[in-house]
């Protein structure tokens, strides 16, 4: 015995959702990740503004599919390019691991099952000073933004959960002077405010719930039954999350940049008190009156 | 050669922070976690409202200190009480592991170092329907709230990063009928909206950066030096995070409850369309006109 | 020599408006009052909620067209009905003055000119307690809402500008006991918060700027010229303002009701401290769990 | 028989106000206009920013006390200075009328009564482009801000209620070229957005309700009685409104300037599409990187 079960049906179980589209099936429900098209469109504008204003680059990629974890030493966050990531369908910057990930997904698809994974997102050349010191910390805004993407279950900023296994002296928030003579530090945000270092985030995506295998469920009149979902399904949600993560991060940063710009740039910075906003070398535009 | 380095000094490195309190030392800076006192005070009111309105209980506890992880099967989220957690200074509901955690912290303190860890937070009897379906998902609001707590580096909702190692059929979003004949499911929020199941979150706290060991740093005029922080420091930030996490979760839930209440309770629910809001049995109060 | 000049062109003169629709003409520009259709649609829902919840009635009417002012003693705000207002095309509840207003408009139209006027709006059975005591006073929210309607130039709450010609003792904020034994007062809001008395507002609409008569203007290259507007124009904007005013007032009140409901109705009112919310007799619905 | 009646008592009549300060008397209640001190303090900063950024000047003055109306032709909004207004205690820029107003107030005070009046506020050198085109029109924001000042009962923008007595051709929204060859127009905001012309507002203040004369009232147990207010009272609220109006207008304009700046100034204006923001000649500062 088979039943149709859609995203909408799943979400209807929250009980108080108005049931507008009773017969929505096949990935077309209100909670379908298809709504993210609008986020990606807006994010494209945001990314362009950030690139042009401060050379800021937001790059996300798949760093884990199911049990297969891309080793950190195989990617260089300083030099990685979007082209490397878009060179394969799993959006993994390392070609060898990309092949492995495709194999993992194929194997799972053959069994009618699905997998989740992790998207890593970095931000290079982020302007200093974005964010707020207490409730609206930059990492909080980013966390909310990516946790609003369907299927996300976790967010890590900087050292994340791995950092909990380090001691304070290993975790290393030390300041040092880099080869260009600039004061640098490891943390990418301090007290909720960006410091110009590369931001590094990891986002967990659960396996797509709509699988082709027979599953147990119950009918509305509470009889136990089984179902095989017939809606459109995707065994590999993670690569699809990559552009959505980039978009949400870009939207947060543009919002913060506008707030920062309005608060701090109406008048020139007093150099006696602080250094000016660091802009990347490829920023050609000059604000003029 | 030693230097004082305060929280404020650390945060000043973000570059554009107005330097109000140049000589703040000893944990008294703007980014000191001491500001969380206000969150806990407001959270206490929020927790009381939630308890009285819908029997909602928010309970957080330390589930990991450095490498020591409390096994999940040693806590029962259905029956756990705040008293169990407050019975020891590390706020771990299992007495045996509490002792072990204290030993871990003592060993680290003796070396002048610090550790981080994980706070787990559950919510029982959460009203159905809290949250929004797209940008302001319940898990997003919670993520932002806890990521605004100083020293937090990661947030997991439900299966979190562990869920990325499961297949879709293992991850198990199935519906079933419980012993009371109610339709239940495993996920604690669906499409950004609470469904009444127990909410389960994990929050990563990094080790306190202010350690007593000698660390490398640089002076403002860019000379390399060493420092021993003399400010007040805490080798075990994680137990202190417990009440703050509870407070922030409570504040999010009260906000969402107020929004839900205003949107959905002005008029009685049409039982032909949906079930009423489930309130816990210990709710004695009745709204009357 | 004639030129087309549209609303859009007029608004473009503000200088920094993005020029999306360069060739918009005939009342179709971004600032056309046609956008108010969405306000009226949303307002219809808001009015229905207010009526059902607390018997609240929002009734607006034309009380002045050009120099013709409807005497206050010809309308009874306690008994006036929407039908009386909709019984004629100028939306004036007094038939005799409605005829006079139509004559005024006809005479102006014949000359290719336009007129403005005043819309009066009352709210009966407004729940007590709507509004906030300092920055978001009820009268402030209402002022902003109606001043966002195109062509509005002024807002009066209660005694308005006429009240400035009275002394404090004439203005009369006294409390008294009405025939039903209830404590009453004249002011309709006190300290920004509704007290249940009939709210009374007057809104000034300027004459439509798009007239058929030849007018002086300048071209973009700064030559002086004349124009006869060829776009769609309306010599009597005021009657059209009536439903928009009602809609904006309804939207403000529903927002405030939701805020009030969320803040004050989660738990029953303590009768030892204050009287319950006064609901009108025709309220049939009861909130139940 | 006399009773004390305070602001707080008056406002308590709204019924749902928490009664924190049962025995507040003598103008010290929650709704005392004394809270406006904070507005004036913040407004002083806002005025300084506006002055420095764009030479914007916000000047308010008393244009009516009770029946005494300052003729418009006795003030020149292009040249009027704050010194002229602060030269007398009624804050009227015309010395002769200032004397008359003082006489009016003295006469009323002698009778134990109070008067209201009108504050006119102008803004010179307002940057073009402040405001929004639909719901958050500049005039709406200003209306809300001034209607949040205690005792305000009406707001006029530009021609206000007087404009309703004009025809469209008299009201005159024509464009023309001024002596400096610039395109000008009469309206001070078009479609909710500032166009650089002088903004002109009038705000109605009701007579202070706390008068020294015996007034009728009722007790809480609904017996009719009389009272003579013994709290601190002010027979001339209008001059005191002048700095508060200026402050609220300044705060609105700074908010709008920040929004405008963030939205439009991240990148240089394309001169092919529009003219740059007009800044006044006395602006010395230049934004630099």
Coordinates of C-alpha atoms in Angstrom, one line a residue, chain B residues 5-232:
Chain B
X5 CA 46.0 42.2 27.7
X6 CA 42.3 42.5 28.4
X7 CA 39.2 41.4 26.6
X8 CA 38.8 45.0 25.5
X9 CA 42.3 44.9 24.0
X10 CA 41.5 41.7 22.2
X11 CA 38.3 43.2 20.8
X12 CA 40.0 46.4 19.9
X13 CA 41.9 44.5 17.2
X14 CA 38.7 44.5 15.1
X15 CA 40.0 48.0 14.3
X16 CA 36.9 50.1 14.1
X17 CA 35.6 49.7 17.5
X18 CA 35.4 53.0 19.4
X19 CA 37.9 52.8 22.1
X20 CA 35.9 54.1 25.1
X21 CA 37.7 52.4 27.9
X22 CA 41.3 52.3 27.1
X23 CA 42.4 50.9 30.5
X24 CA 39.7 48.3 31.0
X25 CA 41.4 45.2 32.4
X26 CA 40.5 42.1 34.3
X27 CA 37.4 40.9 32.5
X28 CA 35.6 44.2 32.7
X29 CA 35.8 45.1 29.0
X30 CA 32.8 45.7 26.8
X31 CA 33.0 42.2 25.5
X32 CA 33.2 40.6 28.9
X33 CA 30.7 37.8 29.4
X34 CA 29.6 39.7 32.4
X35 CA 27.0 41.5 30.3
X36 CA 25.1 38.2 30.2
X37 CA 23.7 39.0 33.6
X38 CA 21.0 41.0 31.9
X39 CA 20.2 38.1 29.6
X40 CA 19.8 35.7 32.5
X41 CA 17.6 38.2 34.4
X42 CA 15.3 38.7 31.4
X43 CA 15.4 35.0 30.7
X44 CA 14.1 34.2 34.2
X45 CA 11.0 36.1 33.4
X46 CA 10.6 34.4 30.0
X47 CA 11.1 31.0 31.5
X48 CA 8.4 31.7 34.1
X49 CA 5.9 32.8 31.4
X50 CA 6.6 29.7 29.3
X51 CA 6.2 27.4 32.3
X52 CA 3.0 29.0 33.3
X53 CA 1.5 29.3 29.9
X54 CA 2.3 25.9 28.4
X55 CA 4.3 24.0 30.9
X56 CA 7.3 24.6 28.7
X57 CA 10.6 23.7 30.4
X58 CA 14.1 24.8 29.1
X59 CA 16.9 22.8 30.6
X60 CA 20.6 23.1 29.6
X61 CA 23.5 21.2 30.9
X62 CA 27.2 20.6 30.2
X63 CA 27.6 17.6 27.9
X64 CA 31.3 17.9 27.1
X65 CA 34.3 19.4 28.8
X66 CA 37.4 19.3 26.6
X67 CA 37.8 15.7 25.5
X68 CA 35.4 14.3 28.0
X69 CA 32.0 13.7 26.4
X70 CA 28.9 12.7 28.4
X71 CA 27.4 9.7 26.7
X72 CA 23.9 10.4 25.4
X73 CA 22.4 7.3 27.0
X74 CA 23.3 8.6 30.5
X75 CA 20.7 11.4 30.3
X76 CA 16.9 11.1 29.8
X77 CA 15.6 14.2 28.2
X78 CA 12.0 13.3 29.1
X79 CA 12.6 13.1 32.9
X80 CA 15.8 15.2 33.5
X81 CA 15.3 17.9 36.1
X82 CA 17.1 21.3 36.8
X83 CA 17.9 20.0 40.3
X84 CA 20.1 17.3 38.8
X85 CA 22.0 19.8 36.8
X86 CA 22.5 22.3 39.7
X87 CA 23.6 19.5 42.0
X88 CA 27.2 20.0 41.0
X89 CA 29.4 22.9 40.0
X90 CA 30.0 21.8 36.4
X91 CA 26.2 21.5 35.8
X92 CA 26.3 18.0 34.4
X93 CA 23.2 15.9 35.2
X94 CA 25.2 12.7 35.7
X95 CA 27.1 12.8 39.0
X96 CA 29.9 10.4 37.9
X97 CA 30.7 12.4 34.8
X98 CA 30.4 15.6 36.8
X99 CA 33.2 14.4 38.9
X100 CA 35.3 13.5 35.9
X101 CA 34.7 16.9 34.3
X102 CA 35.8 18.6 37.5
X103 CA 39.0 16.6 37.4
X104 CA 39.6 17.6 33.8
X105 CA 39.1 21.3 34.7
X106 CA 41.4 21.0 37.7
X107 CA 44.1 19.5 35.7
X108 CA 44.0 22.2 33.1
X109 CA 43.8 24.9 35.7
X110 CA 46.9 23.6 37.3
X111 CA 48.8 24.1 34.0
X112 CA 47.5 27.7 33.7
X113 CA 45.5 26.7 30.7
X114 CA 41.7 26.7 29.9
X115 CA 39.2 24.4 28.3
X116 CA 36.0 24.7 26.3
X117 CA 33.1 22.3 25.8
X118 CA 29.5 21.8 24.8
X119 CA 26.3 22.8 26.4
X120 CA 23.2 20.8 25.4
X121 CA 19.8 22.5 25.8
X122 CA 16.4 20.8 25.5
X123 CA 13.0 22.3 25.5
X124 CA 10.0 20.2 26.7
X125 CA 6.4 21.0 26.1
X126 CA 7.2 23.6 23.5
X127 CA 3.9 24.8 22.0
X128 CA 3.3 23.8 18.4
X129 CA 3.5 26.4 15.8
X130 CA 6.3 28.6 17.0
X131 CA 8.5 30.0 14.3
X132 CA 8.2 31.1 10.7
X133 CA 8.5 29.1 7.5
X134 CA 11.1 30.9 5.5
X135 CA 13.7 33.4 6.7
X136 CA 12.8 33.5 10.4
X137 CA 12.8 29.8 11.0
X138 CA 12.7 28.8 14.7
X139 CA 16.1 27.1 14.4
X140 CA 17.5 30.2 12.8
X141 CA 16.3 32.4 15.6
X142 CA 17.7 30.0 18.2
X143 CA 21.0 29.8 16.4
X144 CA 21.4 33.6 16.3
X145 CA 20.4 33.9 20.0
X146 CA 22.9 31.4 21.3
X147 CA 25.7 32.5 18.9
X148 CA 25.4 35.9 20.4
X149 CA 26.6 34.5 23.7
X150 CA 30.3 35.2 24.2
X151 CA 32.7 32.3 23.3
X152 CA 30.2 30.3 21.3
X153 CA 31.6 28.8 18.1
X154 CA 28.9 26.3 16.9
X155 CA 25.2 25.4 17.1
X156 CA 23.5 22.1 16.4
X157 CA 19.8 21.6 16.1
X158 CA 18.4 18.1 16.4
X159 CA 20.7 15.7 14.7
X160 CA 23.2 18.4 13.9
X161 CA 26.6 17.5 12.4
X162 CA 26.1 13.9 13.5
X163 CA 23.1 13.7 11.2
X164 CA 25.3 14.3 8.2
X165 CA 26.8 10.8 8.7
X166 CA 23.4 9.2 8.4
X167 CA 21.5 8.2 5.3
X168 CA 18.0 9.6 4.8
X169 CA 16.4 6.3 5.8
X170 CA 18.5 6.2 9.0
X171 CA 17.9 9.8 9.8
X172 CA 14.3 8.8 10.2
X173 CA 11.7 11.5 9.8
X174 CA 9.0 9.0 10.0
X175 CA 5.6 9.6 11.6
X176 CA 4.3 7.1 14.2
X177 CA 1.7 6.7 16.8
X178 CA 2.8 6.8 20.4
X179 CA 1.4 4.9 23.4
X180 CA -1.2 7.6 24.0
X181 CA -2.5 7.3 20.4
X182 CA -1.0 10.6 19.3
X183 CA 0.7 11.1 16.0
X184 CA 4.4 11.8 16.7
X185 CA 7.6 12.3 14.7
X186 CA 11.3 12.5 15.5
X187 CA 12.2 15.9 14.1
X188 CA 11.6 18.7 16.6
X189 CA 10.9 21.4 14.1
X190 CA 9.7 21.1 10.6
X191 CA 10.1 23.8 8.0
X192 CA 11.1 26.2 10.8
X193 CA 8.1 25.7 13.0
X194 CA 7.9 23.8 16.2
X195 CA 5.8 20.6 16.2
X196 CA 5.6 20.0 20.0
X197 CA 8.4 17.4 20.1
X198 CA 11.3 17.9 22.5
X199 CA 13.8 20.4 21.0
X200 CA 17.4 19.5 21.3
X201 CA 20.3 21.8 20.7
X202 CA 24.1 21.6 21.3
X203 CA 26.3 24.7 21.6
X204 CA 30.1 24.8 21.3
X205 CA 32.0 27.0 23.7
X206 CA 35.6 27.7 22.8
X207 CA 38.2 27.5 25.6
X208 CA 38.5 30.9 27.4
X209 CA 41.2 32.9 25.6
X210 CA 42.5 34.5 28.8
X211 CA 45.0 31.9 30.0
X212 CA 47.7 32.3 32.6
X213 CA 50.4 30.8 30.4
X214 CA 52.9 33.0 28.7
X215 CA 51.6 33.7 25.1
X216 CA 53.1 35.4 22.1
X217 CA 51.7 38.7 21.0
X218 CA 52.6 42.0 19.4
X219 CA 52.6 45.5 20.7
X220 CA 50.7 48.4 19.0
X221 CA 54.0 49.5 17.5
X222 CA 54.4 46.1 16.0
X223 CA 57.2 44.6 18.2
X224 CA 56.8 41.0 19.0
X225 CA 56.6 40.2 22.7
X226 CA 55.1 37.9 25.2
X227 CA 52.3 38.4 27.6
X228 CA 50.9 36.8 30.7
X229 CA 47.3 37.8 31.0
X230 CA 46.7 39.2 34.4
X231 CA 42.9 39.8 34.1
X232 CA 40.4 37.7 35.8

